[in-house]
PDB file of C-alpha atoms in Angstrom:
ATOM      1  CA  GLN A   1      -0.049  -0.025  -0.010  1.00  0.00           C
ATOM      2  CA  VAL A   2       1.481   3.505  -1.048  1.00  0.00           C
ATOM      3  CA  ARG A   3       1.301   6.242   1.493  1.00  0.00           C
ATOM      4  CA  LEU A   4       2.484   9.672   1.310  1.00  0.00           C
ATOM      5  CA  VAL A   5       2.113  11.498   4.523  1.00  0.00           C
ATOM      6  CA  GLU A   6       2.820  15.254   4.717  1.00  0.00           C
ATOM      7  CA  SER A   7       3.575  17.262   8.094  1.00  0.00           C
ATOM      8  CA  GLY A   8       4.839  20.349   9.120  1.00  0.00           C
ATOM      9  CA  GLY A   9       2.159  22.576   7.851  1.00  0.00           C
ATOM     10  CA  GLY A  10       0.633  25.299  10.261  1.00  0.00           C
ATOM     11  CA  LEU A  11       0.413  29.190  10.742  1.00  0.00           C
ATOM     12  CA  VAL A  12       3.330  31.408   9.983  1.00  0.00           C
ATOM     13  CA  GLN A  13       3.680  35.208   9.986  1.00  0.00           C
ATOM     14  CA  ALA A  14       4.565  36.843   6.605  1.00  0.00           C
ATOM     15  CA  GLY A  15       8.227  36.820   6.153  1.00  0.00           C
ATOM     16  CA  GLY A  16       8.730  33.669   8.334  1.00  0.00           C
ATOM     17  CA  SER A  17       9.705  30.052   7.448  1.00  0.00           C
ATOM     18  CA  LEU A  18       8.082  26.684   7.509  1.00  0.00           C
ATOM     19  CA  ARG A  19       9.696  23.130   6.559  1.00  0.00           C
ATOM     20  CA  LEU A  20       7.204  20.634   5.249  1.00  0.00           C
ATOM     21  CA  SER A  21       8.141  16.946   5.048  1.00  0.00           C
ATOM     22  CA  CYS A  22       6.373  14.084   3.321  1.00  0.00           C
ATOM     23  CA  ALA A  23       7.367  10.630   4.308  1.00  0.00           C
ATOM     24  CA  ALA A  24       6.622   7.770   1.547  1.00  0.00           C
ATOM     25  CA  SER A  25       6.071   4.217   1.943  1.00  0.00           C
ATOM     26  CA  GLY A  26       5.118   1.375  -0.493  1.00  0.00           C
ATOM     27  CA  ILE A  27       7.219   2.820  -3.446  1.00  0.00           C
ATOM     28  CA  ILE A  28      10.745   2.624  -4.416  1.00  0.00           C
ATOM     29  CA  PHE A  29      11.186   6.241  -3.277  1.00  0.00           C
ATOM     30  CA  SER A  30      14.669   6.742  -5.075  1.00  0.00           C
ATOM     31  CA  ALA A  31      13.103   6.097  -8.276  1.00  0.00           C
ATOM     32  CA  ASN A  32      10.263   8.432  -8.281  1.00  0.00           C
ATOM     33  CA  THR A  33      10.106  12.200  -8.981  1.00  0.00           C
ATOM     34  CA  MET A  34       8.980  13.760  -5.952  1.00  0.00           C
ATOM     35  CA  GLY A  35       6.926  17.200  -6.088  1.00  0.00           C
ATOM     36  CA  TRP A  36       5.061  19.531  -3.870  1.00  0.00           C
ATOM     37  CA  TYR A  37       1.888  21.115  -5.319  1.00  0.00           C
ATOM     38  CA  ARG A  38      -0.548  23.537  -3.476  1.00  0.00           C
ATOM     39  CA  GLN A  39      -4.143  24.326  -3.955  1.00  0.00           C
ATOM     40  CA  ALA A  40      -5.581  27.548  -2.517  1.00  0.00           C
ATOM     41  CA  PRO A  41      -9.512  27.923  -1.969  1.00  0.00           C
ATOM     42  CA  GLY A  42     -11.232  28.492  -5.120  1.00  0.00           C
ATOM     43  CA  LYS A  43      -8.210  27.752  -7.357  1.00  0.00           C
ATOM     44  CA  GLN A  44      -6.768  24.875  -9.296  1.00  0.00           C
ATOM     45  CA  ARG A  45      -3.851  22.863  -8.100  1.00  0.00           C
ATOM     46  CA  GLU A  46      -0.626  24.034  -9.082  1.00  0.00           C
ATOM     47  CA  LEU A  47       3.071  22.985  -9.206  1.00  0.00           C
ATOM     48  CA  VAL A  48       5.352  24.288  -6.567  1.00  0.00           C
ATOM     49  CA  ALA A  49       8.559  22.190  -7.159  1.00  0.00           C
ATOM     50  CA  THR A  50       9.725  18.860  -8.076  1.00  0.00           C
ATOM     51  CA  ILE A  51      13.113  16.932  -7.628  1.00  0.00           C
ATOM     52  CA  THR A  52      13.968  14.090  -9.806  1.00  0.00           C
ATOM     53  CA  SER A  53      15.311  10.845  -8.752  1.00  0.00           C
ATOM     54  CA  GLY A  54      18.771  12.231  -9.869  1.00  0.00           C
ATOM     55  CA  GLY A  55      18.523  15.300  -7.584  1.00  0.00           C
ATOM     56  CA  GLY A  56      17.567  17.806 -10.375  1.00  0.00           C
ATOM     57  CA  THR A  57      15.000  20.495  -9.265  1.00  0.00           C
ATOM     58  CA  ASN A  58      12.175  22.595 -10.907  1.00  0.00           C
ATOM     59  CA  TYR A  59      10.551  25.405  -9.384  1.00  0.00           C
ATOM     60  CA  ALA A  60       7.451  27.573 -10.038  1.00  0.00           C
ATOM     61  CA  ASP A  61       8.415  31.231 -10.865  1.00  0.00           C
ATOM     62  CA  PHE A  62       6.491  32.557  -7.811  1.00  0.00           C
ATOM     63  CA  VAL A  63       8.630  30.518  -5.286  1.00  0.00           C
ATOM     64  CA  LYS A  64      12.135  30.720  -6.898  1.00  0.00           C
ATOM     65  CA  GLY A  65      14.735  32.106  -4.583  1.00  0.00           C
ATOM     66  CA  ARG A  66      12.258  31.413  -1.403  1.00  0.00           C
ATOM     67  CA  PHE A  67      11.549  27.793  -1.321  1.00  0.00           C
ATOM     68  CA  THR A  68      14.020  24.927  -1.561  1.00  0.00           C
ATOM     69  CA  ILE A  69      12.816  21.304  -2.461  1.00  0.00           C
ATOM     70  CA  SER A  70      15.193  18.508  -1.049  1.00  0.00           C
ATOM     71  CA  ARG A  71      14.937  14.706  -0.874  1.00  0.00           C
ATOM     72  CA  ASP A  72      16.535  12.191   1.573  1.00  0.00           C
ATOM     73  CA  ASN A  73      16.326   8.675  -0.117  1.00  0.00           C
ATOM     74  CA  ALA A  74      17.784   6.869   3.007  1.00  0.00           C
ATOM     75  CA  LYS A  75      14.739   8.177   4.848  1.00  0.00           C
ATOM     76  CA  ASN A  76      12.113   8.151   1.903  1.00  0.00           C
ATOM     77  CA  THR A  77      11.364  11.890   2.839  1.00  0.00           C
ATOM     78  CA  VAL A  78      11.090  14.769   0.817  1.00  0.00           C
ATOM     79  CA  TYR A  79      11.096  18.396   2.040  1.00  0.00           C
ATOM     80  CA  LEU A  80       9.770  21.840   1.056  1.00  0.00           C
ATOM     81  CA  GLN A  81      11.852  24.525   2.903  1.00  0.00           C
ATOM     82  CA  MET A  82       9.642  27.673   2.700  1.00  0.00           C
ATOM     83  CA  ASN A  83      11.351  30.996   3.554  1.00  0.00           C
ATOM     84  CA  SER A  84      10.073  34.686   3.098  1.00  0.00           C
ATOM     85  CA  ALA A  85       6.694  33.388   3.260  1.00  0.00           C
ATOM     86  CA  LYS A  86       3.851  35.589   1.725  1.00  0.00           C
ATOM     87  CA  PRO A  87       0.120  35.656   2.419  1.00  0.00           C
ATOM     88  CA  GLU A  88      -0.526  34.239  -1.158  1.00  0.00           C
ATOM     89  CA  ASP A  89       1.607  31.173  -0.257  1.00  0.00           C
ATOM     90  CA  THR A  90      -1.586  30.111   1.994  1.00  0.00           C
ATOM     91  CA  ALA A  91      -2.913  26.809   0.648  1.00  0.00           C
ATOM     92  CA  VAL A  92      -3.185  23.143   1.089  1.00  0.00           C
ATOM     93  CA  TYR A  93       0.193  21.572  -0.009  1.00  0.00           C
ATOM     94  CA  TYR A  94       0.166  18.283  -1.351  1.00  0.00           C
ATOM     95  CA  CYS A  95       2.987  15.553  -1.880  1.00  0.00           C
ATOM     96  CA  ASN A  96       3.202  13.785  -5.271  1.00  0.00           C
ATOM     97  CA  ALA A  97       5.341  10.787  -6.053  1.00  0.00           C
ATOM     98  CA  HIS A  98       5.494  10.187  -9.861  1.00  0.00           C
ATOM     99  CA  ARG A  99       7.361   7.419 -11.804  1.00  0.00           C
ATOM    100  CA  ARG A 100       7.535   6.507 -15.693  1.00  0.00           C
ATOM    101  CA  SER A 101       9.126   3.277 -16.566  1.00  0.00           C
ATOM    102  CA  TRP A 102       8.856   0.824 -19.130  1.00  0.00           C
ATOM    103  CA  ILE A 103       6.005  -0.769 -17.284  1.00  0.00           C
ATOM    104  CA  GLY A 104       3.952   2.169 -17.039  1.00  0.00           C
ATOM    105  CA  GLU A 105       3.425   5.343 -15.184  1.00  0.00           C
ATOM    106  CA  SER A 106       2.379   5.876 -11.616  1.00  0.00           C
ATOM    107  CA  ASP A 107       1.137   8.891  -9.814  1.00  0.00           C
ATOM    108  CA  TYR A 108       0.571   8.940  -5.995  1.00  0.00           C
ATOM    109  CA  TRP A 109      -0.772  11.920  -3.806  1.00  0.00           C
ATOM    110  CA  GLY A 110      -0.620  12.661  -0.066  1.00  0.00           C
ATOM    111  CA  GLN A 111      -3.659  14.034   2.070  1.00  0.00           C
ATOM    112  CA  GLY A 112      -2.267  17.570   2.168  1.00  0.00           C
ATOM    113  CA  THR A 113      -0.999  19.824   4.935  1.00  0.00           C
ATOM    114  CA  GLN A 114      -2.283  23.368   5.320  1.00  0.00           C
ATOM    115  CA  VAL A 115      -0.210  26.252   5.404  1.00  0.00           C
ATOM    116  CA  THR A 116      -1.429  29.645   6.407  1.00  0.00           C
ATOM    117  CA  VAL A 117       0.655  32.765   6.164  1.00  0.00           C
ATOM    118  CA  SER A 118      -0.606  35.605   8.265  1.00  0.00           C
ATOM    119  CA  SER A 119      -0.083  39.389   7.041  1.00  0.00           C
TER     120      SER A 119
END
């Protein structure tokens, strides 16, 4: 059974920092591209950042220079370090595990963790 469990969400003041974690089980973690997405009320889910199995990273323009995604394959965990938080970062943050191989493609999601940035 695949499980992605996010933690670390909460309330932070504008300009503050927060670190999200996502612990994965039931997948070959090191073979997956891991990502963070977010969804604000009334908006579509959007990409925040991804990190490939090789450590390559990709960021949405609105978080470049503020957020950092990293992974620890020994702990099957992906992180999102959020610095210089803005009120518009308020959203539910979801962890994603994606893998494409010769046998097919898989996509798994966590349950989400709420991040609220107060002004």
